[in-house]
Amino acid sequence: MMARAPVEMKKMAVIEKPKNLEELRTQFLAEYDQDKAETVWSKQSAEFRTFWDDKVSGGEGLSREDMDYVIRFLDSHAKGIADSDAEPACNPVIPQGSWYRIFEELKRNKKLCKLVTSILRCESDDEQVELLNQLYSVNREKNRLTGKNANMINDLMFVYNPRKNLSDVSLGNRFKIIDALGLGDSSQIRGKSWGEQIVFSRKAIMKLLEEHPFKNTRSLSKFLYSPGIVQLWSDEEAAPSGEDAEFDERLEEGGFFDIPVGERKIITDGGSDPTI
């Protein structure tokens, strides 16, 4: 069998880093409890892995209550989050119904579930790139699992294994962070495969730990979204758009996702007045 060539990032253009990063890190850590973050995410990821292994890929039944509980780890807009002690990873702009559908689809589709499980458990960057690209090529459903910005798969990867992954889930935001903080040239990553974009953007941001250490990747991710850092990289388009989510919810309310895939149709009326 031919040996697999290691996946490597090409040398990127040198971009000057902001000079106040260490000062901002010190200010952030004066208010952020890294030990608490470690405790919370050790517990939540353990619960999520049990849910995944038993309910999604395993033989146990999968209920809405099961899904509601773990979606609170994944999504800051999850159902029941206000009355929960859960700490959500992020706001991935994914409707609750989309989370239900992906878990239910993975429960039914054992082949797809096995592939996603391999991605979540993978410790090798080279192998993970291959698995992600395989997922991108075989996933044909409108289920957000292989979205352009990779919000859903990155969110699942973080909650399943927060020691290796970032809760900064949007590729679009990662690219802006890479450029603004002098961690490389994002254009060289943007032109690569979907799997490489996910893994290489993570590796590029992780380089920040070499000069500005944190106890865990959750702390690093929260730092990237702290006020002093956000103003270095964000703009009017930095936050994920809610347009796709709103469109998905309208389809959901109309029963669109209850119709077999081959029978689904979307009909628009070009003559209607949108202000009515």
PDB file of C-alpha atoms in Angstrom:
ATOM      1  CA  MET A   1       0.000   0.000   0.000  1.00  0.00           C
ATOM      2  CA  MET A   2       1.374   3.392  -0.984  1.00  0.00           C
ATOM      3  CA  ALA A   3       2.243   5.610   1.981  1.00  0.00           C
ATOM      4  CA  ARG A   4       0.033   8.656   2.352  1.00  0.00           C
ATOM      5  CA  ALA A   5       1.832  11.948   1.918  1.00  0.00           C
ATOM      6  CA  PRO A   6       1.496  14.200   4.964  1.00  0.00           C
ATOM      7  CA  VAL A   7      -0.757  17.229   4.635  1.00  0.00           C
ATOM      8  CA  GLU A   8       1.232  20.417   5.033  1.00  0.00           C
ATOM      9  CA  MET A   9       0.463  24.093   4.814  1.00  0.00           C
ATOM     10  CA  LYS A  10       2.595  26.091   2.398  1.00  0.00           C
ATOM     11  CA  LYS A  11       4.627  28.897   3.846  1.00  0.00           C
ATOM     12  CA  MET A  12       2.374  31.907   4.202  1.00  0.00           C
ATOM     13  CA  ALA A  13       3.066  35.560   3.736  1.00  0.00           C
ATOM     14  CA  VAL A  14       4.381  37.234   6.873  1.00  0.00           C
ATOM     15  CA  ILE A  15       1.825  39.635   8.299  1.00  0.00           C
ATOM     16  CA  GLU A  16       2.731  41.859  11.227  1.00  0.00           C
ATOM     17  CA  LYS A  17       0.924  40.958  14.428  1.00  0.00           C
ATOM     18  CA  PRO A  18      -0.819  43.620  16.522  1.00  0.00           C
ATOM     19  CA  LYS A  19       1.524  44.761  19.268  1.00  0.00           C
ATOM     20  CA  ASN A  20      -1.059  44.755  22.079  1.00  0.00           C
ATOM     21  CA  LEU A  21      -2.116  41.084  21.990  1.00  0.00           C
ATOM     22  CA  GLU A  22      -0.348  40.164  25.223  1.00  0.00           C
ATOM     23  CA  GLU A  23      -1.843  43.136  27.026  1.00  0.00           C
ATOM     24  CA  LEU A  24      -5.304  42.136  25.786  1.00  0.00           C
ATOM     25  CA  ARG A  25      -4.703  38.535  26.860  1.00  0.00           C
ATOM     26  CA  THR A  26      -3.705  39.665  30.362  1.00  0.00           C
ATOM     27  CA  GLN A  27      -6.837  41.806  30.654  1.00  0.00           C
ATOM     28  CA  PHE A  28      -9.019  38.956  29.413  1.00  0.00           C
ATOM     29  CA  LEU A  29      -7.552  36.387  31.821  1.00  0.00           C
ATOM     30  CA  ALA A  30      -8.044  38.741  34.756  1.00  0.00           C
ATOM     31  CA  GLU A  31     -11.796  38.258  34.283  1.00  0.00           C
ATOM     32  CA  TYR A  32     -12.078  34.825  32.628  1.00  0.00           C
ATOM     33  CA  ASP A  33     -11.928  31.611  34.684  1.00  0.00           C
ATOM     34  CA  GLN A  34      -9.954  29.085  32.633  1.00  0.00           C
ATOM     35  CA  ASP A  35     -10.214  26.371  35.285  1.00  0.00           C
ATOM     36  CA  LYS A  36     -14.004  26.662  35.288  1.00  0.00           C
ATOM     37  CA  ALA A  37     -14.014  26.406  31.495  1.00  0.00           C
ATOM     38  CA  GLU A  38     -11.968  23.205  31.755  1.00  0.00           C
ATOM     39  CA  THR A  39     -14.368  21.725  34.293  1.00  0.00           C
ATOM     40  CA  VAL A  40     -17.503  22.699  32.358  1.00  0.00           C
ATOM     41  CA  TRP A  41     -16.308  21.402  29.024  1.00  0.00           C
ATOM     42  CA  SER A  42     -14.859  18.199  30.399  1.00  0.00           C
ATOM     43  CA  LYS A  43     -18.322  17.431  31.802  1.00  0.00           C
ATOM     44  CA  GLN A  44     -20.343  18.590  28.820  1.00  0.00           C
ATOM     45  CA  SER A  45     -18.178  16.862  26.232  1.00  0.00           C
ATOM     46  CA  ALA A  46     -18.343  13.624  28.214  1.00  0.00           C
ATOM     47  CA  GLU A  47     -22.151  13.854  28.245  1.00  0.00           C
ATOM     48  CA  PHE A  48     -22.235  14.650  24.540  1.00  0.00           C
ATOM     49  CA  ARG A  49     -19.981  11.700  23.672  1.00  0.00           C
ATOM     50  CA  THR A  50     -22.257   9.403  25.664  1.00  0.00           C
ATOM     51  CA  PHE A  51     -25.288  10.802  23.817  1.00  0.00           C
ATOM     52  CA  TRP A  52     -23.542  10.339  20.471  1.00  0.00           C
ATOM     53  CA  ASP A  53     -22.227   6.851  21.130  1.00  0.00           C
ATOM     54  CA  ASP A  54     -25.431   5.533  22.723  1.00  0.00           C
ATOM     55  CA  LYS A  55     -28.259   7.455  21.066  1.00  0.00           C
ATOM     56  CA  VAL A  56     -26.959   8.524  17.636  1.00  0.00           C
ATOM     57  CA  SER A  57     -24.529   5.826  16.538  1.00  0.00           C
ATOM     58  CA  GLY A  58     -25.626   3.224  19.105  1.00  0.00           C
ATOM     59  CA  GLY A  59     -28.737   1.143  19.459  1.00  0.00           C
ATOM     60  CA  GLU A  60     -30.626   3.171  22.053  1.00  0.00           C
ATOM     61  CA  GLY A  61     -33.688   5.211  21.110  1.00  0.00           C
ATOM     62  CA  LEU A  62     -33.373   8.893  20.179  1.00  0.00           C
ATOM     63  CA  SER A  63     -35.967  11.295  21.595  1.00  0.00           C
ATOM     64  CA  ARG A  64     -36.544  15.020  21.260  1.00  0.00           C
ATOM     65  CA  GLU A  65     -35.751  15.366  24.970  1.00  0.00           C
ATOM     66  CA  ASP A  66     -32.367  13.709  24.401  1.00  0.00           C
ATOM     67  CA  MET A  67     -31.628  16.077  21.544  1.00  0.00           C
ATOM     68  CA  ASP A  68     -32.888  19.195  23.344  1.00  0.00           C
ATOM     69  CA  TYR A  69     -30.509  18.483  26.219  1.00  0.00           C
ATOM     70  CA  VAL A  70     -27.315  18.285  24.118  1.00  0.00           C
ATOM     71  CA  ILE A  71     -28.275  21.014  21.652  1.00  0.00           C
ATOM     72  CA  ARG A  72     -27.859  23.365  24.617  1.00  0.00           C
ATOM     73  CA  PHE A  73     -24.144  22.510  24.547  1.00  0.00           C
ATOM     74  CA  LEU A  74     -24.003  23.336  20.840  1.00  0.00           C
ATOM     75  CA  ASP A  75     -26.143  26.423  20.418  1.00  0.00           C
ATOM     76  CA  SER A  76     -26.693  29.595  22.443  1.00  0.00           C
ATOM     77  CA  HIS A  77     -30.216  29.858  20.977  1.00  0.00           C
ATOM     78  CA  ALA A  78     -31.214  26.294  21.846  1.00  0.00           C
ATOM     79  CA  LYS A  79     -34.641  25.463  23.195  1.00  0.00           C
ATOM     80  CA  GLY A  80     -34.703  25.776  26.995  1.00  0.00           C
ATOM     81  CA  ILE A  81     -31.248  27.350  27.215  1.00  0.00           C
ATOM     82  CA  ALA A  82     -32.446  30.184  29.466  1.00  0.00           C
ATOM     83  CA  ASP A  83     -33.517  27.727  32.168  1.00  0.00           C
ATOM     84  CA  SER A  84     -30.465  25.525  31.806  1.00  0.00           C
ATOM     85  CA  ASP A  85     -27.056  25.449  33.477  1.00  0.00           C
ATOM     86  CA  ALA A  86     -25.451  24.466  30.171  1.00  0.00           C
ATOM     87  CA  GLU A  87     -22.713  26.620  28.643  1.00  0.00           C
ATOM     88  CA  PRO A  88     -23.267  26.731  24.859  1.00  0.00           C
ATOM     89  CA  ALA A  89     -20.262  26.556  22.575  1.00  0.00           C
ATOM     90  CA  CYS A  90     -21.381  29.335  20.250  1.00  0.00           C
ATOM     91  CA  ASN A  91     -24.171  30.809  18.157  1.00  0.00           C
ATOM     92  CA  PRO A  92     -23.886  28.799  14.924  1.00  0.00           C
ATOM     93  CA  VAL A  93     -27.101  30.309  13.460  1.00  0.00           C
ATOM     94  CA  ILE A  94     -28.712  26.893  13.084  1.00  0.00           C
ATOM     95  CA  PRO A  95     -32.457  26.418  13.792  1.00  0.00           C
ATOM     96  CA  GLN A  96     -33.485  23.844  16.390  1.00  0.00           C
ATOM     97  CA  GLY A  97     -35.220  21.858  13.672  1.00  0.00           C
ATOM     98  CA  SER A  98     -31.993  21.533  11.714  1.00  0.00           C
ATOM     99  CA  TRP A  99     -30.298  19.995  14.744  1.00  0.00           C
ATOM    100  CA  TYR A 100     -33.170  17.533  15.100  1.00  0.00           C
ATOM    101  CA  ARG A 101     -32.953  16.568  11.446  1.00  0.00           C
ATOM    102  CA  ILE A 102     -29.216  15.947  11.411  1.00  0.00           C
ATOM    103  CA  PHE A 103     -29.308  13.743  14.506  1.00  0.00           C
ATOM    104  CA  GLU A 104     -32.316  11.822  13.148  1.00  0.00           C
ATOM    105  CA  GLU A 105     -30.685  11.462   9.729  1.00  0.00           C
ATOM    106  CA  LEU A 106     -27.441  10.184  11.246  1.00  0.00           C
ATOM    107  CA  LYS A 107     -29.469   7.734  13.336  1.00  0.00           C
ATOM    108  CA  ARG A 108     -31.050   6.346  10.136  1.00  0.00           C
ATOM    109  CA  ASN A 109     -28.014   6.558   7.859  1.00  0.00           C
ATOM    110  CA  LYS A 110     -25.431   4.302   9.485  1.00  0.00           C
ATOM    111  CA  LYS A 111     -22.836   4.849   6.766  1.00  0.00           C
ATOM    112  CA  LEU A 112     -22.983   8.624   7.102  1.00  0.00           C
ATOM    113  CA  CYS A 113     -23.000   8.347  10.893  1.00  0.00           C
ATOM    114  CA  LYS A 114     -19.897   6.159  10.852  1.00  0.00           C
ATOM    115  CA  LEU A 115     -18.077   8.736   8.713  1.00  0.00           C
ATOM    116  CA  VAL A 116     -19.020  11.654  10.961  1.00  0.00           C
ATOM    117  CA  THR A 117     -18.095   9.649  14.059  1.00  0.00           C
ATOM    118  CA  SER A 118     -14.661   8.969  12.545  1.00  0.00           C
ATOM    119  CA  ILE A 119     -14.217  12.720  12.011  1.00  0.00           C
ATOM    120  CA  LEU A 120     -15.190  13.526  15.603  1.00  0.00           C
ATOM    121  CA  ARG A 121     -12.833  10.911  17.052  1.00  0.00           C
ATOM    122  CA  CYS A 122      -9.913  11.529  14.694  1.00  0.00           C
ATOM    123  CA  GLU A 123      -6.642  12.728  16.256  1.00  0.00           C
ATOM    124  CA  SER A 124      -4.602  12.908  13.041  1.00  0.00           C
ATOM    125  CA  ASP A 125      -4.857  16.150  11.068  1.00  0.00           C
ATOM    126  CA  ASP A 126      -3.938  14.407   7.811  1.00  0.00           C
ATOM    127  CA  GLU A 127      -6.583  11.751   8.247  1.00  0.00           C
ATOM    128  CA  GLN A 128      -9.181  14.269   9.373  1.00  0.00           C
ATOM    129  CA  VAL A 129      -8.698  16.294   6.180  1.00  0.00           C
ATOM    130  CA  GLU A 130      -9.374  13.175   4.111  1.00  0.00           C
ATOM    131  CA  LEU A 131     -12.446  12.262   6.150  1.00  0.00           C
ATOM    132  CA  LEU A 132     -13.873  15.783   5.959  1.00  0.00           C
ATOM    133  CA  ASN A 133     -13.412  15.896   2.192  1.00  0.00           C
ATOM    134  CA  GLN A 134     -15.093  12.512   1.948  1.00  0.00           C
ATOM    135  CA  LEU A 135     -18.031  13.856   3.946  1.00  0.00           C
ATOM    136  CA  TYR A 136     -18.228  16.896   1.683  1.00  0.00           C
ATOM    137  CA  SER A 137     -18.425  14.681  -1.391  1.00  0.00           C
ATOM    138  CA  VAL A 138     -21.021  12.175  -0.117  1.00  0.00           C
ATOM    139  CA  ASN A 139     -23.377  14.451   1.842  1.00  0.00           C
ATOM    140  CA  ARG A 140     -26.094  15.455  -0.618  1.00  0.00           C
ATOM    141  CA  GLU A 141     -28.938  16.408   1.709  1.00  0.00           C
ATOM    142  CA  LYS A 142     -29.871  19.958   2.750  1.00  0.00           C
ATOM    143  CA  ASN A 143     -28.847  19.345   6.345  1.00  0.00           C
ATOM    144  CA  ARG A 144     -26.184  22.013   7.024  1.00  0.00           C
ATOM    145  CA  LEU A 145     -23.585  19.348   7.784  1.00  0.00           C
ATOM    146  CA  THR A 146     -21.324  20.491   4.946  1.00  0.00           C
ATOM    147  CA  GLY A 147     -22.161  24.187   4.816  1.00  0.00           C
ATOM    148  CA  LYS A 148     -19.700  26.623   3.246  1.00  0.00           C
ATOM    149  CA  ASN A 149     -18.625  28.091   6.592  1.00  0.00           C
ATOM    150  CA  ALA A 150     -18.604  24.638   8.262  1.00  0.00           C
ATOM    151  CA  ASN A 151     -20.490  25.957  11.310  1.00  0.00           C
ATOM    152  CA  MET A 152     -22.278  22.691  12.102  1.00  0.00           C
ATOM    153  CA  ILE A 153     -19.387  20.247  11.714  1.00  0.00           C
ATOM    154  CA  ASN A 154     -16.970  22.556  13.571  1.00  0.00           C
ATOM    155  CA  ASP A 155     -19.510  22.931  16.382  1.00  0.00           C
ATOM    156  CA  LEU A 156     -19.924  19.146  16.642  1.00  0.00           C
ATOM    157  CA  MET A 157     -16.148  18.654  16.568  1.00  0.00           C
ATOM    158  CA  PHE A 158     -15.602  21.114  19.411  1.00  0.00           C
ATOM    159  CA  VAL A 159     -18.319  19.753  21.700  1.00  0.00           C
ATOM    160  CA  TYR A 160     -17.194  16.160  21.088  1.00  0.00           C
ATOM    161  CA  ASN A 161     -13.507  16.980  21.634  1.00  0.00           C
ATOM    162  CA  PRO A 162     -12.917  20.477  23.088  1.00  0.00           C
ATOM    163  CA  ARG A 163      -9.258  19.741  23.818  1.00  0.00           C
ATOM    164  CA  LYS A 164      -8.405  19.564  20.122  1.00  0.00           C
ATOM    165  CA  ASN A 165     -10.915  21.926  18.485  1.00  0.00           C
ATOM    166  CA  LEU A 166     -12.029  25.553  18.627  1.00  0.00           C
ATOM    167  CA  SER A 167     -15.480  26.889  19.478  1.00  0.00           C
ATOM    168  CA  ASP A 168     -14.767  29.598  16.904  1.00  0.00           C
ATOM    169  CA  VAL A 169     -16.737  27.617  14.320  1.00  0.00           C
ATOM    170  CA  SER A 170     -17.208  29.903  11.293  1.00  0.00           C
ATOM    171  CA  LEU A 171     -14.565  29.595   8.576  1.00  0.00           C
ATOM    172  CA  GLY A 172     -15.368  33.132   7.453  1.00  0.00           C
ATOM    173  CA  ASN A 173     -14.565  34.506  10.886  1.00  0.00           C
ATOM    174  CA  ARG A 174     -11.482  32.307  11.226  1.00  0.00           C
ATOM    175  CA  PHE A 175     -10.044  33.735   8.011  1.00  0.00           C
ATOM    176  CA  LYS A 176     -10.563  37.278   9.291  1.00  0.00           C
ATOM    177  CA  ILE A 177      -8.893  36.401  12.590  1.00  0.00           C
ATOM    178  CA  ILE A 178      -5.926  34.812  10.820  1.00  0.00           C
ATOM    179  CA  ASP A 179      -5.342  37.920   8.708  1.00  0.00           C
ATOM    180  CA  ALA A 180      -5.966  40.484  11.451  1.00  0.00           C
ATOM    181  CA  LEU A 181      -3.760  38.787  14.052  1.00  0.00           C
ATOM    182  CA  GLY A 182      -0.891  38.057  11.679  1.00  0.00           C
ATOM    183  CA  LEU A 183      -1.273  34.281  11.829  1.00  0.00           C
ATOM    184  CA  GLY A 184      -0.786  33.804   8.104  1.00  0.00           C
ATOM    185  CA  ASP A 185      -2.402  34.623   4.777  1.00  0.00           C
ATOM    186  CA  SER A 186      -5.949  33.266   4.731  1.00  0.00           C
ATOM    187  CA  SER A 187      -6.137  33.453   0.928  1.00  0.00           C
ATOM    188  CA  GLN A 188      -3.799  30.460   0.741  1.00  0.00           C
ATOM    189  CA  ILE A 189      -6.215  28.451   2.896  1.00  0.00           C
ATOM    190  CA  ARG A 190      -9.387  29.656   1.170  1.00  0.00           C
ATOM    191  CA  GLY A 191      -8.235  28.126  -2.120  1.00  0.00           C
ATOM    192  CA  LYS A 192      -7.847  24.649  -0.632  1.00  0.00           C
ATOM    193  CA  SER A 193     -10.352  21.832  -0.189  1.00  0.00           C
ATOM    194  CA  TRP A 194     -13.143  22.119   2.386  1.00  0.00           C
ATOM    195  CA  GLY A 195     -11.412  19.688   4.733  1.00  0.00           C
ATOM    196  CA  GLU A 196      -8.117  21.542   4.458  1.00  0.00           C
ATOM    197  CA  GLN A 197      -9.828  24.861   5.178  1.00  0.00           C
ATOM    198  CA  ILE A 198     -11.259  23.453   8.404  1.00  0.00           C
ATOM    199  CA  VAL A 199      -8.046  21.837   9.636  1.00  0.00           C
ATOM    200  CA  PHE A 200      -5.576  24.460   8.383  1.00  0.00           C
ATOM    201  CA  SER A 201      -7.568  27.396   9.790  1.00  0.00           C
ATOM    202  CA  ARG A 202      -7.648  25.645  13.159  1.00  0.00           C
ATOM    203  CA  LYS A 203      -3.896  25.009  13.047  1.00  0.00           C
ATOM    204  CA  ALA A 204      -3.171  28.600  12.044  1.00  0.00           C
ATOM    205  CA  ILE A 205      -5.171  30.011  14.961  1.00  0.00           C
ATOM    206  CA  MET A 206      -3.639  27.487  17.357  1.00  0.00           C
ATOM    207  CA  LYS A 207      -0.240  29.030  16.554  1.00  0.00           C
ATOM    208  CA  LEU A 208      -1.335  31.918  18.747  1.00  0.00           C
ATOM    209  CA  LEU A 209      -0.740  29.636  21.737  1.00  0.00           C
ATOM    210  CA  GLU A 210       3.009  29.609  21.097  1.00  0.00           C
ATOM    211  CA  GLU A 211       3.428  33.223  22.216  1.00  0.00           C
ATOM    212  CA  HIS A 212       0.191  33.749  24.131  1.00  0.00           C
ATOM    213  CA  PRO A 213      -0.579  30.561  26.083  1.00  0.00           C
ATOM    214  CA  PHE A 214      -3.983  29.543  27.416  1.00  0.00           C
ATOM    215  CA  LYS A 215      -4.897  26.518  29.521  1.00  0.00           C
ATOM    216  CA  ASN A 216      -7.395  25.203  26.979  1.00  0.00           C
ATOM    217  CA  THR A 217      -8.814  25.895  23.535  1.00  0.00           C
ATOM    218  CA  ARG A 218     -12.105  27.116  24.994  1.00  0.00           C
ATOM    219  CA  SER A 219     -10.257  29.969  26.678  1.00  0.00           C
ATOM    220  CA  LEU A 220      -8.498  30.810  23.411  1.00  0.00           C
ATOM    221  CA  SER A 221     -11.788  30.791  21.518  1.00  0.00           C
ATOM    222  CA  LYS A 222     -13.457  33.066  24.066  1.00  0.00           C
ATOM    223  CA  PHE A 223     -10.469  35.412  23.887  1.00  0.00           C
ATOM    224  CA  LEU A 224     -10.889  35.717  20.112  1.00  0.00           C
ATOM    225  CA  TYR A 225     -14.432  37.007  20.687  1.00  0.00           C
ATOM    226  CA  SER A 226     -13.594  39.303  23.596  1.00  0.00           C
ATOM    227  CA  PRO A 227     -14.232  43.028  22.948  1.00  0.00           C
ATOM    228  CA  GLY A 228     -10.598  44.041  22.548  1.00  0.00           C
ATOM    229  CA  ILE A 229      -9.893  41.322  19.995  1.00  0.00           C
ATOM    230  CA  VAL A 230     -13.164  41.464  18.076  1.00  0.00           C
ATOM    231  CA  GLN A 231     -12.570  45.079  17.130  1.00  0.00           C
ATOM    232  CA  LEU A 232      -9.280  44.016  15.500  1.00  0.00           C
ATOM    233  CA  TRP A 233     -10.887  41.599  13.052  1.00  0.00           C
ATOM    234  CA  SER A 234     -14.644  42.107  12.842  1.00  0.00           C
ATOM    235  CA  ASP A 235     -16.621  44.239  10.435  1.00  0.00           C
ATOM    236  CA  GLU A 236     -20.282  44.549   9.473  1.00  0.00           C
ATOM    237  CA  GLU A 237     -20.176  41.062   7.947  1.00  0.00           C
ATOM    238  CA  ALA A 238     -18.352  39.373  10.817  1.00  0.00           C
ATOM    239  CA  ALA A 239     -21.437  37.918  12.476  1.00  0.00           C
ATOM    240  CA  PRO A 240     -23.023  34.973  10.663  1.00  0.00           C
ATOM    241  CA  SER A 241     -26.057  35.984   8.621  1.00  0.00           C
ATOM    242  CA  GLY A 242     -29.421  34.782   9.856  1.00  0.00           C
ATOM    243  CA  GLU A 243     -30.958  34.725   6.364  1.00  0.00           C
ATOM    244  CA  ASP A 244     -30.402  31.005   5.813  1.00  0.00           C
ATOM    245  CA  ALA A 245     -31.765  30.205   9.261  1.00  0.00           C
ATOM    246  CA  GLU A 246     -34.907  32.267   8.685  1.00  0.00           C
ATOM    247  CA  PHE A 247     -35.474  30.646   5.299  1.00  0.00           C
ATOM    248  CA  ASP A 248     -34.977  27.199   6.808  1.00  0.00           C
ATOM    249  CA  GLU A 249     -37.468  27.961   9.564  1.00  0.00           C
ATOM    250  CA  ARG A 250     -40.117  29.095   7.033  1.00  0.00           C
ATOM    251  CA  LEU A 251     -39.705  25.833   5.163  1.00  0.00           C
ATOM    252  CA  GLU A 252     -39.899  23.951   8.428  1.00  0.00           C
ATOM    253  CA  GLU A 253     -43.132  25.657   9.467  1.00  0.00           C
ATOM    254  CA  GLY A 254     -44.663  24.782   6.097  1.00  0.00           C
ATOM    255  CA  GLY A 255     -43.881  21.087   6.502  1.00  0.00           C
ATOM    256  CA  PHE A 256     -41.294  21.135   3.698  1.00  0.00           C
ATOM    257  CA  PHE A 257     -38.943  18.749   5.463  1.00  0.00           C
ATOM    258  CA  ASP A 258     -41.717  16.216   6.011  1.00  0.00           C
ATOM    259  CA  ILE A 259     -42.029  15.758   2.247  1.00  0.00           C
ATOM    260  CA  PRO A 260     -39.829  13.059   0.613  1.00  0.00           C
ATOM    261  CA  VAL A 261     -36.702  14.606  -0.945  1.00  0.00           C
ATOM    262  CA  GLY A 262     -37.687  13.707  -4.523  1.00  0.00           C
ATOM    263  CA  GLU A 263     -41.088  15.372  -4.162  1.00  0.00           C
ATOM    264  CA  ARG A 264     -39.986  18.694  -2.664  1.00  0.00           C
ATOM    265  CA  LYS A 265     -40.728  21.860  -4.647  1.00  0.00           C
ATOM    266  CA  ILE A 266     -40.383  25.541  -3.823  1.00  0.00           C
ATOM    267  CA  ILE A 267     -42.728  27.850  -5.755  1.00  0.00           C
ATOM    268  CA  THR A 268     -42.302  31.611  -5.601  1.00  0.00           C
ATOM    269  CA  ASP A 269     -44.717  34.286  -6.765  1.00  0.00           C
ATOM    270  CA  GLY A 270     -42.758  37.015  -8.488  1.00  0.00           C
ATOM    271  CA  GLY A 271     -45.823  39.303  -8.600  1.00  0.00           C
ATOM    272  CA  SER A 272     -46.521  39.505  -4.894  1.00  0.00           C
ATOM    273  CA  ASP A 273     -45.832  42.648  -2.919  1.00  0.00           C
ATOM    274  CA  PRO A 274     -43.246  41.887  -0.184  1.00  0.00           C
ATOM    275  CA  THR A 275     -44.529  44.786   1.932  1.00  0.00           C
ATOM    276  CA  ILE A 276     -47.990  43.250   2.402  1.00  0.00           C
TER     277      ILE A 276
END
